[in-house]
Amino acid sequence: MSRAVLITGGARGIGRAAAARFVAAGDRVAVVARPSPALDATARALGVVALAADLADADACAAVAARAAEALGPIDVLVNNAGVIHRQALTEQPLAEWEDTFAINLRAPFLLAQAVLPAMLERGRGRIINVASIAGTLGTARAVAYCASKWGLIGFTKALSEEVKGRGVIVTALNPGSVDTRMLAGSGFEPDMTPEDVADALHYLSVAPAAIAGAALDLFG
Ligand code: NAD
């Protein structure tokens, strides 16, 4: 069955690889990213719907979910993948970076889940997959905002999973270690995985047995 899949941050990195993976499985895919030539190129290359939006803008989140459903039909799978890291020491970090991190990494998943969940519950099926991080299970230096947002996203995942238990909607998180993308560049960490490795795990979570609900799957490569 072809499913309607909405992936945030799909113009490059893990999101782009995930879009390719779901398309290869026969799904209909829309990707969200800020307007850029990369977004248009990804859409053309993969045959997916491009939705330009800034997920740091709360109003844009609900609007983009509505545009995705118009283009694809009711969303079967939401992959909250978009994320940012502002690497900075606590004493040097401007409040704006903390707020940007939380807006994109945690508020956007909250708003997008809020937008797609009613139709999922009505149809008695759906998957919400949140790309958190190993950094959501431990601490790394110069990353207080990022780590806190990813710990938060895992908590969000587990709480929402409990809230919808037994109603056909499966909510999970994926916690990758180091992945070879632009986000890792300059971090000092060596990549242990390709974006395609993570994409395979995301696809797995979209078809995994329902008993996986609430799990946060660590991925070490
Ligand atoms: P990336 O920087 O290549 O991709 C981040 C994506 O988020 C991009 O597509 C970008 O366009 C999108 N994005 C950022 N801000 C946005 C905004 N305001 N509006 C819309 N889209 C926005 O890095 P990536 O590694 O592919 O990151 C994808 C996810 O994986 C992130 O949530 C990241 O935290 C997580 N992650 C990455 C690693 C790693 O080692 N690369 C490890 C663990 C988790």
Coordinates of C-alpha atoms and ligand atoms in Angstrom, one line a residue:
M1 CA 0.0 0.0 0.0
S2 CA 1.4 3.4 -0.9
R3 CA 1.4 5.7 2.1
A4 CA 1.4 9.5 2.4
V5 CA 4.7 10.4 4.1
L6 CA 5.6 13.8 5.4
I7 CA 9.4 14.4 6.1
T8 CA 10.7 17.6 7.6
G9 CA 14.2 18.7 6.7
G10 CA 14.2 16.7 3.6
A11 CA 16.3 18.8 1.2
R12 CA 19.6 17.2 2.4
G13 CA 21.2 14.8 4.9
I14 CA 19.2 12.2 6.7
G15 CA 15.8 13.7 5.5
R16 CA 16.8 13.5 1.9
A17 CA 18.0 9.9 2.2
A18 CA 14.8 9.1 4.1
A19 CA 12.7 10.6 1.3
A20 CA 14.6 8.4 -1.3
R21 CA 14.0 5.3 1.0
F22 CA 10.3 5.8 1.3
V23 CA 9.9 6.6 -2.4
A24 CA 11.8 3.4 -3.2
A25 CA 9.3 1.5 -1.0
G26 CA 6.4 2.9 -3.2
D27 CA 5.2 5.7 -0.8
R28 CA 4.1 9.2 -1.8
V29 CA 6.4 11.7 -0.1
A30 CA 6.4 15.4 0.7
V31 CA 9.5 17.1 2.1
V32 CA 9.7 20.3 4.1
A33 CA 12.6 22.7 4.1
R34 CA 13.3 26.4 4.0
P35 CA 13.1 27.7 0.4
S36 CA 16.4 26.8 -1.4
P37 CA 17.7 25.4 -4.7
A38 CA 18.5 22.2 -2.8
L39 CA 14.8 21.7 -1.9
D40 CA 13.8 22.1 -5.6
A41 CA 16.6 19.8 -6.8
T42 CA 15.7 17.1 -4.2
A43 CA 12.0 17.3 -5.3
R44 CA 12.9 17.0 -9.0
A45 CA 15.5 14.2 -8.4
L46 CA 13.3 12.0 -6.2
G47 CA 9.9 12.8 -7.5
V48 CA 8.6 14.1 -4.2
V49 CA 6.4 17.1 -3.3
A50 CA 8.5 20.1 -2.1
L51 CA 7.0 22.2 0.7
A52 CA 9.0 25.4 1.4
A53 CA 8.5 26.5 5.0
D54 CA 10.5 27.8 7.9
L55 CA 9.7 25.4 10.8
A56 CA 11.1 28.0 13.3
D57 CA 7.8 29.9 12.5
A58 CA 5.0 28.3 14.6
D59 CA 2.2 29.4 12.1
A60 CA 4.1 27.8 9.2
C61 CA 4.0 24.3 10.9
A62 CA 0.3 23.9 10.8
A63 CA 0.1 25.4 7.4
V64 CA 2.7 23.1 6.0
A65 CA 0.9 20.0 7.4
A66 CA -2.3 21.2 5.7
R67 CA -0.5 21.7 2.4
A68 CA 1.0 18.2 2.7
A69 CA -2.4 16.6 3.2
E70 CA -3.8 18.5 0.2
A71 CA -1.0 17.2 -2.0
L72 CA -0.8 13.6 -0.7
G73 CA -4.1 12.9 1.1
P74 CA -4.2 12.2 4.9
I75 CA -0.7 11.7 6.3
D76 CA 0.1 8.1 7.2
V77 CA 3.7 8.7 8.4
L78 CA 5.1 11.9 9.9
V79 CA 8.9 12.0 10.2
N80 CA 10.0 14.9 12.4
N81 CA 13.6 15.1 11.1
A82 CA 14.5 18.8 10.8
G83 CA 16.9 19.9 13.4
V84 CA 19.6 22.4 14.2
I85 CA 22.6 22.6 16.5
H86 CA 24.3 25.8 17.6
R87 CA 27.6 24.6 19.1
Q88 CA 28.4 27.0 21.9
A89 CA 29.5 27.1 25.5
L90 CA 26.7 27.9 27.9
T91 CA 28.2 31.2 29.0
E92 CA 28.5 32.3 25.4
Q93 CA 25.2 31.1 24.0
P94 CA 22.7 33.9 23.1
L95 CA 19.1 33.3 24.1
A96 CA 18.1 33.5 20.4
E97 CA 20.1 30.3 19.7
W98 CA 18.4 28.4 22.6
E99 CA 15.0 29.6 21.4
D100 CA 15.8 28.7 17.7
T101 CA 17.0 25.2 18.8
F102 CA 13.8 24.6 20.8
A103 CA 11.5 26.0 18.1
I104 CA 12.9 23.7 15.4
N105 CA 13.9 20.6 17.4
L106 CA 10.9 20.4 19.8
R107 CA 8.1 22.9 19.1
A108 CA 7.9 22.0 15.4
P109 CA 7.4 18.3 16.1
F110 CA 4.7 19.2 18.7
L111 CA 2.9 21.4 16.2
L112 CA 3.2 19.0 13.3
A113 CA 2.0 16.0 15.4
Q114 CA -0.9 18.2 16.6
A115 CA -1.8 18.9 13.0
V116 CA -1.7 15.3 11.7
L117 CA -2.9 13.3 14.7
P118 CA -6.6 14.0 14.5
A119 CA -6.9 12.4 11.1
M120 CA -4.7 9.5 12.1
L121 CA -6.9 8.8 15.2
E122 CA -10.0 9.0 13.0
R123 CA -8.6 6.5 10.6
G124 CA -7.2 4.3 13.4
R125 CA -3.7 4.2 11.9
G126 CA -0.6 6.3 11.6
R127 CA 3.1 6.6 12.5
I128 CA 4.9 9.5 14.1
I129 CA 8.7 9.1 14.1
N130 CA 10.8 11.7 15.8
V131 CA 14.5 11.9 14.9
A132 CA 16.1 12.6 18.3
S133 CA 19.8 11.7 18.9
I134 CA 22.1 9.8 21.1
A135 CA 22.6 13.4 22.4
G136 CA 19.1 12.9 23.8
T137 CA 20.4 10.1 26.1
L138 CA 23.6 11.7 27.3
G139 CA 25.4 15.0 27.4
T140 CA 28.0 16.5 25.0
A141 CA 30.0 19.7 25.6
R142 CA 29.0 22.9 23.9
A143 CA 25.6 21.6 23.2
V144 CA 23.3 22.3 26.2
A145 CA 20.4 23.6 24.0
Y146 CA 20.7 20.7 21.5
C147 CA 21.0 18.0 24.2
A148 CA 18.1 19.4 26.2
S149 CA 15.9 19.7 23.1
K150 CA 16.6 16.1 22.1
W151 CA 16.0 14.7 25.7
G152 CA 12.8 16.7 25.4
L153 CA 11.9 15.1 22.1
I154 CA 12.4 11.6 23.5
G155 CA 10.1 12.6 26.5
F156 CA 7.6 14.0 24.0
T157 CA 7.7 10.7 22.1
K158 CA 7.1 8.6 25.1
A159 CA 4.3 10.8 26.5
L160 CA 2.4 11.0 23.2
S161 CA 2.8 7.2 22.7
E162 CA 1.1 6.6 26.1
E163 CA -1.6 9.2 25.2
V164 CA -2.6 7.4 22.0
K165 CA -2.0 3.8 23.2
G166 CA -4.3 1.3 21.6
R167 CA -5.7 3.6 19.0
G168 CA -3.6 2.6 16.0
V169 CA -1.1 5.4 16.1
I170 CA 2.5 4.3 16.8
V171 CA 4.9 7.0 18.1
T172 CA 8.6 6.3 18.2
A173 CA 11.9 8.1 18.3
L174 CA 15.2 7.3 16.6
N175 CA 18.5 8.2 18.3
P176 CA 21.3 8.2 15.8
G177 CA 25.0 8.5 16.8
S178 CA 27.3 10.2 14.4
V179 CA 26.0 10.5 10.8
D180 CA 27.9 11.8 7.8
T181 CA 26.0 15.0 7.2
R182 CA 26.5 18.8 7.3
M183 CA 25.5 18.8 10.9
L184 CA 28.4 16.6 12.0
A185 CA 31.0 18.6 9.9
G186 CA 33.4 20.5 12.2
S187 CA 32.1 18.8 15.4
G188 CA 35.2 16.7 15.9
F189 CA 33.1 13.5 15.8
E190 CA 33.9 10.9 13.2
P191 CA 30.9 9.6 11.3
D192 CA 29.8 6.0 12.2
M193 CA 26.9 5.9 9.7
T194 CA 25.7 7.2 6.4
P195 CA 22.4 9.1 6.0
E196 CA 21.2 6.0 4.1
D197 CA 21.8 3.8 7.1
V198 CA 19.6 6.1 9.2
A199 CA 17.0 6.2 6.4
D200 CA 16.7 2.3 6.5
A201 CA 16.1 2.5 10.3
L202 CA 13.5 5.2 9.8
H203 CA 11.7 3.0 7.2
Y204 CA 11.9 0.1 9.7
L205 CA 10.2 2.2 12.3
S206 CA 7.4 3.0 9.8
V207 CA 6.6 -0.7 9.4
A208 CA 7.8 -2.2 12.7
P209 CA 5.4 -4.2 14.8
A210 CA 3.0 -2.1 16.9
A211 CA 4.6 -3.3 20.1
I212 CA 7.5 -1.0 19.3
A213 CA 5.2 2.0 20.3
G214 CA 7.0 4.4 22.6
A215 CA 10.5 3.0 21.9
A216 CA 13.5 5.3 21.3
L217 CA 15.8 3.2 19.2
D218 CA 19.5 3.9 19.6
L219 CA 21.6 3.7 16.4
F220 CA 25.3 3.4 16.8
G221 CA 26.3 2.3 13.3
Ligands
NAD1 P1 21.5 18.5 8.2 O1 22.0 19.8 8.8 O2 22.0 18.1 6.9 O3 19.9 18.5 8.1 C1 19.1 19.3 8.9 C2 17.8 19.5 8.2 O4 16.9 20.3 8.9 C3 18.0 20.2 6.8 O5 17.3 19.6 5.8 C4 17.5 21.6 7.1 O6 17.0 22.2 5.9 C5 16.4 21.3 8.1 N1 16.1 22.5 8.9 C6 16.8 23.1 9.8 N2 16.2 24.2 10.2 C7 15.0 24.3 9.5 C8 13.9 25.2 9.5 N3 14.0 26.3 10.3 N4 12.9 25.0 8.8 C9 12.8 23.8 8.0 N5 13.8 22.9 7.9 C10 14.9 23.2 8.7 O7 21.8 17.4 9.3 P2 21.2 15.9 9.5 O8 22.3 15.2 10.2 O9 20.6 15.4 8.2 O10 20.0 16.2 10.6 C11 18.7 15.6 10.5 C12 18.3 15.2 11.9 O11 19.1 14.2 12.4 C13 18.3 16.4 12.9 O12 17.2 16.4 13.7 C14 19.6 16.1 13.7 O13 19.5 16.6 15.0 C15 19.5 14.6 13.8 N6 20.8 13.9 14.1 C16 21.9 14.1 13.3 C17 23.0 13.4 13.7 C18 24.3 13.5 12.9 O14 25.4 13.0 13.4 N7 24.3 14.1 11.7 C19 23.1 12.6 14.8 C20 21.9 12.4 15.6 C21 20.8 13.1 15.2

